[in-house]
Amino acid sequence: MMFLRQVIDEMRKVVTPTRQELVKMTGVVLVFVVIVIGLVSLLDWLFGMGASWVFGSSDGL
């Protein structure tokens, strides 16, 4: 029972973001995701080129 009271007390402290804050935070997350996708794609390409150089490639990378 105490646990439920504590959960309810904590839920009362939650502040819902405004629409402007939500849009801003969503934009930040999307920009971060695009940057990480670019970084991972670059590393994938570099490691692929390195593997082709080390092991040889017949598909002409």
PDB file of N, CA, C and O in Angstrom:
ATOM      1  N   MET A   1       0.820  -1.201   0.000  1.00  0.00           N
ATOM      2  CA  MET A   1       0.000   0.000   0.000  1.00  0.00           C
ATOM      3  C   MET A   1       0.864   1.267   0.000  1.00  0.00           C
ATOM      4  O   MET A   1       0.530   2.233  -0.652  1.00  0.00           O
ATOM      5  N   MET A   2       1.965   1.197   0.744  1.00  0.00           N
ATOM      6  CA  MET A   2       2.867   2.345   0.814  1.00  0.00           C
ATOM      7  C   MET A   2       3.461   2.647  -0.560  1.00  0.00           C
ATOM      8  O   MET A   2       3.606   3.809  -0.943  1.00  0.00           O
ATOM      9  N   PHE A   3       3.781   1.566  -1.288  1.00  0.00           N
ATOM     10  CA  PHE A   3       4.342   1.738  -2.625  1.00  0.00           C
ATOM     11  C   PHE A   3       3.384   2.518  -3.518  1.00  0.00           C
ATOM     12  O   PHE A   3       3.797   3.436  -4.238  1.00  0.00           O
ATOM     13  N   LEU A   4       2.114   2.164  -3.490  1.00  0.00           N
ATOM     14  CA  LEU A   4       1.133   2.862  -4.323  1.00  0.00           C
ATOM     15  C   LEU A   4       1.023   4.336  -3.944  1.00  0.00           C
ATOM     16  O   LEU A   4       0.899   5.192  -4.816  1.00  0.00           O
ATOM     17  N   ARG A   5       1.077   4.641  -2.659  1.00  0.00           N
ATOM     18  CA  ARG A   5       1.046   6.034  -2.226  1.00  0.00           C
ATOM     19  C   ARG A   5       2.256   6.798  -2.752  1.00  0.00           C
ATOM     20  O   ARG A   5       2.138   7.945  -3.180  1.00  0.00           O
ATOM     21  N   GLN A   6       3.414   6.159  -2.709  1.00  0.00           N
ATOM     22  CA  GLN A   6       4.623   6.808  -3.200  1.00  0.00           C
ATOM     23  C   GLN A   6       4.549   7.037  -4.707  1.00  0.00           C
ATOM     24  O   GLN A   6       4.974   8.088  -5.202  1.00  0.00           O
ATOM     25  N   VAL A   7       4.003   6.062  -5.428  1.00  0.00           N
ATOM     26  CA  VAL A   7       3.839   6.215  -6.872  1.00  0.00           C
ATOM     27  C   VAL A   7       2.910   7.378  -7.177  1.00  0.00           C
ATOM     28  O   VAL A   7       3.196   8.224  -8.030  1.00  0.00           O
ATOM     29  N   ILE A   8       1.817   7.463  -6.478  1.00  0.00           N
ATOM     30  CA  ILE A   8       0.855   8.556  -6.689  1.00  0.00           C
ATOM     31  C   ILE A   8       1.499   9.902  -6.367  1.00  0.00           C
ATOM     32  O   ILE A   8       1.335  10.878  -7.112  1.00  0.00           O
ATOM     33  N   ASP A   9       2.261   9.967  -5.273  1.00  0.00           N
ATOM     34  CA  ASP A   9       2.950  11.208  -4.909  1.00  0.00           C
ATOM     35  C   ASP A   9       3.931  11.633  -5.993  1.00  0.00           C
ATOM     36  O   ASP A   9       4.036  12.818  -6.339  1.00  0.00           O
ATOM     37  N   GLU A  10       4.676  10.666  -6.543  1.00  0.00           N
ATOM     38  CA  GLU A  10       5.637  10.991  -7.590  1.00  0.00           C
ATOM     39  C   GLU A  10       4.927  11.416  -8.877  1.00  0.00           C
ATOM     40  O   GLU A  10       5.383  12.305  -9.589  1.00  0.00           O
ATOM     41  N   MET A  11       3.815  10.786  -9.198  1.00  0.00           N
ATOM     42  CA  MET A  11       3.069  11.144 -10.410  1.00  0.00           C
ATOM     43  C   MET A  11       2.505  12.565 -10.319  1.00  0.00           C
ATOM     44  O   MET A  11       2.362  13.238 -11.333  1.00  0.00           O
ATOM     45  N   ARG A  12       2.213  13.019  -9.127  1.00  0.00           N
ATOM     46  CA  ARG A  12       1.728  14.398  -8.953  1.00  0.00           C
ATOM     47  C   ARG A  12       2.816  15.421  -9.254  1.00  0.00           C
ATOM     48  O   ARG A  12       2.530  16.567  -9.569  1.00  0.00           O
ATOM     49  N   LYS A  13       4.092  15.004  -9.144  1.00  0.00           N
ATOM     50  CA  LYS A  13       5.214  15.904  -9.402  1.00  0.00           C
ATOM     51  C   LYS A  13       5.531  16.034 -10.889  1.00  0.00           C
ATOM     52  O   LYS A  13       6.269  16.929 -11.277  1.00  0.00           O
ATOM     53  N   VAL A  14       4.973  15.144 -11.708  1.00  0.00           N
ATOM     54  CA  VAL A  14       5.276  15.145 -13.139  1.00  0.00           C
ATOM     55  C   VAL A  14       4.686  16.395 -13.783  1.00  0.00           C
ATOM     56  O   VAL A  14       3.525  16.741 -13.554  1.00  0.00           O
ATOM     57  N   VAL A  15       5.510  17.070 -14.592  1.00  0.00           N
ATOM     58  CA  VAL A  15       5.068  18.273 -15.292  1.00  0.00           C
ATOM     59  C   VAL A  15       5.004  17.949 -16.780  1.00  0.00           C
ATOM     60  O   VAL A  15       5.996  17.533 -17.376  1.00  0.00           O
ATOM     61  N   THR A  16       3.850  18.130 -17.377  1.00  0.00           N
ATOM     62  CA  THR A  16       3.691  17.883 -18.801  1.00  0.00           C
ATOM     63  C   THR A  16       4.294  19.045 -19.580  1.00  0.00           C
ATOM     64  O   THR A  16       4.018  20.204 -19.268  1.00  0.00           O
ATOM     65  N   PRO A  17       5.147  18.751 -20.580  1.00  0.00           N
ATOM     66  CA  PRO A  17       5.758  19.847 -21.336  1.00  0.00           C
ATOM     67  C   PRO A  17       4.723  20.585 -22.181  1.00  0.00           C
ATOM     68  O   PRO A  17       3.714  20.006 -22.606  1.00  0.00           O
ATOM     69  N   THR A  18       5.008  21.853 -22.429  1.00  0.00           N
ATOM     70  CA  THR A  18       4.134  22.631 -23.307  1.00  0.00           C
ATOM     71  C   THR A  18       4.353  22.169 -24.744  1.00  0.00           C
ATOM     72  O   THR A  18       5.309  21.457 -25.055  1.00  0.00           O
ATOM     73  N   ARG A  19       3.481  22.582 -25.623  1.00  0.00           N
ATOM     74  CA  ARG A  19       3.608  22.196 -27.032  1.00  0.00           C
ATOM     75  C   ARG A  19       4.932  22.695 -27.610  1.00  0.00           C
ATOM     76  O   ARG A  19       5.604  21.974 -28.333  1.00  0.00           O
ATOM     77  N   GLN A  20       5.320  23.903 -27.260  1.00  0.00           N
ATOM     78  CA  GLN A  20       6.579  24.477 -27.756  1.00  0.00           C
ATOM     79  C   GLN A  20       7.777  23.663 -27.263  1.00  0.00           C
ATOM     80  O   GLN A  20       8.695  23.372 -28.024  1.00  0.00           O
ATOM     81  N   GLU A  21       7.769  23.285 -25.988  1.00  0.00           N
ATOM     82  CA  GLU A  21       8.859  22.469 -25.445  1.00  0.00           C
ATOM     83  C   GLU A  21       8.901  21.102 -26.109  1.00  0.00           C
ATOM     84  O   GLU A  21       9.982  20.583 -26.417  1.00  0.00           O
ATOM     85  N   LEU A  22       7.742  20.522 -26.344  1.00  0.00           N
ATOM     86  CA  LEU A  22       7.665  19.201 -26.974  1.00  0.00           C
ATOM     87  C   LEU A  22       8.212  19.235 -28.394  1.00  0.00           C
ATOM     88  O   LEU A  22       8.984  18.359 -28.791  1.00  0.00           O
ATOM     89  N   VAL A  23       7.854  20.273 -29.149  1.00  0.00           N
ATOM     90  CA  VAL A  23       8.358  20.404 -30.519  1.00  0.00           C
ATOM     91  C   VAL A  23       9.872  20.604 -30.506  1.00  0.00           C
ATOM     92  O   VAL A  23      10.597  20.002 -31.302  1.00  0.00           O
ATOM     93  N   LYS A  24      10.354  21.425 -29.590  1.00  0.00           N
ATOM     94  CA  LYS A  24      11.794  21.684 -29.477  1.00  0.00           C
ATOM     95  C   LYS A  24      12.555  20.405 -29.134  1.00  0.00           C
ATOM     96  O   LYS A  24      13.569  20.079 -29.751  1.00  0.00           O
ATOM     97  N   MET A  25      12.076  19.653 -28.154  1.00  0.00           N
ATOM     98  CA  MET A  25      12.741  18.410 -27.750  1.00  0.00           C
ATOM     99  C   MET A  25      12.686  17.371 -28.867  1.00  0.00           C
ATOM    100  O   MET A  25      13.664  16.638 -29.083  1.00  0.00           O
ATOM    101  N   THR A  26      11.579  17.299 -29.584  1.00  0.00           N
ATOM    102  CA  THR A  26      11.464  16.366 -30.705  1.00  0.00           C
ATOM    103  C   THR A  26      12.474  16.721 -31.785  1.00  0.00           C
ATOM    104  O   THR A  26      13.120  15.836 -32.356  1.00  0.00           O
ATOM    105  N   GLY A  27      12.628  18.003 -32.059  1.00  0.00           N
ATOM    106  CA  GLY A  27      13.609  18.440 -33.054  1.00  0.00           C
ATOM    107  C   GLY A  27      15.024  18.071 -32.648  1.00  0.00           C
ATOM    108  O   GLY A  27      15.811  17.602 -33.472  1.00  0.00           O
ATOM    109  N   VAL A  28      15.342  18.262 -31.370  1.00  0.00           N
ATOM    110  CA  VAL A  28      16.675  17.908 -30.882  1.00  0.00           C
ATOM    111  C   VAL A  28      16.921  16.409 -31.050  1.00  0.00           C
ATOM    112  O   VAL A  28      17.987  15.986 -31.504  1.00  0.00           O
ATOM    113  N   VAL A  29      15.949  15.601 -30.719  1.00  0.00           N
ATOM    114  CA  VAL A  29      16.091  14.142 -30.854  1.00  0.00           C
ATOM    115  C   VAL A  29      16.268  13.757 -32.318  1.00  0.00           C
ATOM    116  O   VAL A  29      17.128  12.931 -32.647  1.00  0.00           O
ATOM    117  N   LEU A  30      15.481  14.338 -33.211  1.00  0.00           N
ATOM    118  CA  LEU A  30      15.598  14.000 -34.629  1.00  0.00           C
ATOM    119  C   LEU A  30      16.957  14.390 -35.195  1.00  0.00           C
ATOM    120  O   LEU A  30      17.565  13.628 -35.953  1.00  0.00           O
ATOM    121  N   VAL A  31      17.461  15.565 -34.827  1.00  0.00           N
ATOM    122  CA  VAL A  31      18.788  15.992 -35.288  1.00  0.00           C
ATOM    123  C   VAL A  31      19.854  15.031 -34.768  1.00  0.00           C
ATOM    124  O   VAL A  31      20.744  14.606 -35.509  1.00  0.00           O
ATOM    125  N   PHE A  32      19.759  14.654 -33.505  1.00  0.00           N
ATOM    126  CA  PHE A  32      20.715  13.716 -32.925  1.00  0.00           C
ATOM    127  C   PHE A  32      20.682  12.378 -33.653  1.00  0.00           C
ATOM    128  O   PHE A  32      21.731  11.802 -33.963  1.00  0.00           O
ATOM    129  N   VAL A  33      19.485  11.879 -33.947  1.00  0.00           N
ATOM    130  CA  VAL A  33      19.342  10.594 -34.645  1.00  0.00           C
ATOM    131  C   VAL A  33      19.958  10.683 -36.040  1.00  0.00           C
ATOM    132  O   VAL A  33      20.662   9.760 -36.476  1.00  0.00           O
ATOM    133  N   VAL A  34      19.742  11.771 -36.757  1.00  0.00           N
ATOM    134  CA  VAL A  34      20.322  11.941 -38.089  1.00  0.00           C
ATOM    135  C   VAL A  34      21.852  11.960 -38.009  1.00  0.00           C
ATOM    136  O   VAL A  34      22.534  11.341 -38.841  1.00  0.00           O
ATOM    137  N   ILE A  35      22.402  12.638 -37.012  1.00  0.00           N
ATOM    138  CA  ILE A  35      23.854  12.682 -36.841  1.00  0.00           C
ATOM    139  C   ILE A  35      24.409  11.288 -36.560  1.00  0.00           C
ATOM    140  O   ILE A  35      25.409  10.868 -37.145  1.00  0.00           O
ATOM    141  N   VAL A  36      23.753  10.548 -35.678  1.00  0.00           N
ATOM    142  CA  VAL A  36      24.219   9.192 -35.360  1.00  0.00           C
ATOM    143  C   VAL A  36      24.108   8.284 -36.579  1.00  0.00           C
ATOM    144  O   VAL A  36      25.011   7.486 -36.847  1.00  0.00           O
ATOM    145  N   ILE A  37      23.035   8.396 -37.353  1.00  0.00           N
ATOM    146  CA  ILE A  37      22.888   7.602 -38.575  1.00  0.00           C
ATOM    147  C   ILE A  37      24.035   7.916 -39.534  1.00  0.00           C
ATOM    148  O   ILE A  37      24.623   7.014 -40.135  1.00  0.00           O
ATOM    149  N   GLY A  38      24.360   9.189 -39.686  1.00  0.00           N
ATOM    150  CA  GLY A  38      25.467   9.574 -40.560  1.00  0.00           C
ATOM    151  C   GLY A  38      26.789   9.009 -40.079  1.00  0.00           C
ATOM    152  O   GLY A  38      27.584   8.494 -40.878  1.00  0.00           O
ATOM    153  N   LEU A  39      27.045   9.080 -38.783  1.00  0.00           N
ATOM    154  CA  LEU A  39      28.287   8.563 -38.222  1.00  0.00           C
ATOM    155  C   LEU A  39      28.395   7.053 -38.414  1.00  0.00           C
ATOM    156  O   LEU A  39      29.429   6.538 -38.843  1.00  0.00           O
ATOM    157  N   VAL A  40      27.320   6.332 -38.121  1.00  0.00           N
ATOM    158  CA  VAL A  40      27.329   4.877 -38.278  1.00  0.00           C
ATOM    159  C   VAL A  40      27.485   4.498 -39.748  1.00  0.00           C
ATOM    160  O   VAL A  40      28.232   3.566 -40.078  1.00  0.00           O
ATOM    161  N   SER A  41      26.831   5.217 -40.642  1.00  0.00           N
ATOM    162  CA  SER A  41      26.965   4.939 -42.073  1.00  0.00           C
ATOM    163  C   SER A  41      28.396   5.176 -42.538  1.00  0.00           C
ATOM    164  O   SER A  41      28.942   4.377 -43.315  1.00  0.00           O
ATOM    165  N   LEU A  42      29.017   6.254 -42.083  1.00  0.00           N
ATOM    166  CA  LEU A  42      30.403   6.542 -42.444  1.00  0.00           C
ATOM    167  C   LEU A  42      31.338   5.446 -41.937  1.00  0.00           C
ATOM    168  O   LEU A  42      32.199   4.956 -42.677  1.00  0.00           O
ATOM    169  N   LEU A  43      31.171   5.044 -40.683  1.00  0.00           N
ATOM    170  CA  LEU A  43      32.004   3.980 -40.133  1.00  0.00           C
ATOM    171  C   LEU A  43      31.788   2.665 -40.876  1.00  0.00           C
ATOM    172  O   LEU A  43      32.749   1.932 -41.141  1.00  0.00           O
ATOM    173  N   ASP A  44      30.557   2.353 -41.229  1.00  0.00           N
ATOM    174  CA  ASP A  44      30.256   1.139 -41.986  1.00  0.00           C
ATOM    175  C   ASP A  44      30.976   1.166 -43.334  1.00  0.00           C
ATOM    176  O   ASP A  44      31.586   0.179 -43.746  1.00  0.00           O
ATOM    177  N   TRP A  45      30.917   2.304 -43.996  1.00  0.00           N
ATOM    178  CA  TRP A  45      31.580   2.434 -45.296  1.00  0.00           C
ATOM    179  C   TRP A  45      33.093   2.294 -45.149  1.00  0.00           C
ATOM    180  O   TRP A  45      33.740   1.583 -45.925  1.00  0.00           O
ATOM    181  N   LEU A  46      33.670   2.962 -44.130  1.00  0.00           N
ATOM    182  CA  LEU A  46      35.116   2.884 -43.904  1.00  0.00           C
ATOM    183  C   LEU A  46      35.563   1.455 -43.587  1.00  0.00           C
ATOM    184  O   LEU A  46      36.555   0.961 -44.146  1.00  0.00           O
ATOM    185  N   PHE A  47      34.844   0.787 -42.699  1.00  0.00           N
ATOM    186  CA  PHE A  47      35.209  -0.590 -42.367  1.00  0.00           C
ATOM    187  C   PHE A  47      35.013  -1.515 -43.565  1.00  0.00           C
ATOM    188  O   PHE A  47      35.784  -2.459 -43.770  1.00  0.00           O
ATOM    189  N   GLY A  48      33.992  -1.264 -44.366  1.00  0.00           N
ATOM    190  CA  GLY A  48      33.788  -2.049 -45.584  1.00  0.00           C
ATOM    191  C   GLY A  48      34.933  -1.871 -46.564  1.00  0.00           C
ATOM    192  O   GLY A  48      35.415  -2.851 -47.157  1.00  0.00           O
ATOM    193  N   MET A  49      35.368  -0.623 -46.736  1.00  0.00           N
ATOM    194  CA  MET A  49      36.504  -0.357 -47.624  1.00  0.00           C
ATOM    195  C   MET A  49      37.768  -1.014 -47.077  1.00  0.00           C
ATOM    196  O   MET A  49      38.560  -1.588 -47.827  1.00  0.00           O
ATOM    197  N   GLY A  50      37.966  -0.935 -45.778  1.00  0.00           N
ATOM    198  CA  GLY A  50      39.127  -1.564 -45.155  1.00  0.00           C
ATOM    199  C   GLY A  50      39.111  -3.077 -45.320  1.00  0.00           C
ATOM    200  O   GLY A  50      40.127  -3.688 -45.632  1.00  0.00           O
ATOM    201  N   ALA A  51      37.946  -3.685 -45.128  1.00  0.00           N
ATOM    202  CA  ALA A  51      37.830  -5.132 -45.294  1.00  0.00           C
ATOM    203  C   ALA A  51      38.081  -5.520 -46.743  1.00  0.00           C
ATOM    204  O   ALA A  51      38.735  -6.535 -47.026  1.00  0.00           O
ATOM    205  N   SER A  52      37.592  -4.724 -47.677  1.00  0.00           N
ATOM    206  CA  SER A  52      37.832  -5.007 -49.102  1.00  0.00           C
ATOM    207  C   SER A  52      39.315  -4.894 -49.431  1.00  0.00           C
ATOM    208  O   SER A  52      39.850  -5.690 -50.202  1.00  0.00           O
ATOM    209  N   TRP A  53      39.979  -3.928 -48.835  1.00  0.00           N
ATOM    210  CA  TRP A  53      41.417  -3.753 -49.081  1.00  0.00           C
ATOM    211  C   TRP A  53      42.225  -4.917 -48.495  1.00  0.00           C
ATOM    212  O   TRP A  53      43.129  -5.435 -49.123  1.00  0.00           O
ATOM    213  N   VAL A  54      41.856  -5.328 -47.257  1.00  0.00           N
ATOM    214  CA  VAL A  54      42.602  -6.389 -46.581  1.00  0.00           C
ATOM    215  C   VAL A  54      42.359  -7.744 -47.242  1.00  0.00           C
ATOM    216  O   VAL A  54      43.282  -8.511 -47.511  1.00  0.00           O
ATOM    217  N   PHE A  55      41.098  -8.082 -47.495  1.00  0.00           N
ATOM    218  CA  PHE A  55      40.753  -9.409 -47.970  1.00  0.00           C
ATOM    219  C   PHE A  55      40.579  -9.489 -49.478  1.00  0.00           C
ATOM    220  O   PHE A  55      40.341 -10.566 -50.017  1.00  0.00           O
ATOM    221  N   GLY A  56      40.637  -8.365 -50.144  1.00  0.00           N
ATOM    222  CA  GLY A  56      40.427  -8.360 -51.582  1.00  0.00           C
ATOM    223  C   GLY A  56      38.942  -8.418 -51.883  1.00  0.00           C
ATOM    224  O   GLY A  56      38.150  -8.920 -51.094  1.00  0.00           O
ATOM    225  N   SER A  57      38.564  -7.886 -53.016  1.00  0.00           N
ATOM    226  CA  SER A  57      37.156  -7.860 -53.371  1.00  0.00           C
ATOM    227  C   SER A  57      37.007  -8.081 -54.858  1.00  0.00           C
ATOM    228  O   SER A  57      37.721  -7.490 -55.664  1.00  0.00           O
ATOM    229  N   SER A  58      36.078  -8.932 -55.222  1.00  0.00           N
ATOM    230  CA  SER A  58      35.836  -9.181 -56.641  1.00  0.00           C
ATOM    231  C   SER A  58      34.646  -8.396 -57.172  1.00  0.00           C
ATOM    232  O   SER A  58      34.372  -8.400 -58.350  1.00  0.00           O
ATOM    233  N   ASP A  59      33.912  -7.712 -56.258  1.00  0.00           N
ATOM    234  CA  ASP A  59      32.730  -6.963 -56.708  1.00  0.00           C
ATOM    235  C   ASP A  59      33.047  -5.511 -57.027  1.00  0.00           C
ATOM    236  O   ASP A  59      32.156  -4.743 -57.349  1.00  0.00           O
ATOM    237  N   GLY A  60      34.295  -5.095 -56.915  1.00  0.00           N
ATOM    238  CA  GLY A  60      34.701  -3.758 -57.340  1.00  0.00           C
ATOM    239  C   GLY A  60      34.232  -2.635 -56.447  1.00  0.00           C
ATOM    240  O   GLY A  60      33.794  -1.605 -56.928  1.00  0.00           O
ATOM    241  N   LEU A  61      34.268  -2.805 -55.141  1.00  0.00           N
ATOM    242  CA  LEU A  61      33.906  -1.716 -54.230  1.00  0.00           C
ATOM    243  C   LEU A  61      34.799  -0.572 -54.450  1.00  0.00           C
ATOM    244  O   LEU A  61      35.487   0.105 -54.341  1.00  0.00           O
TER     245      LEU A  61
END
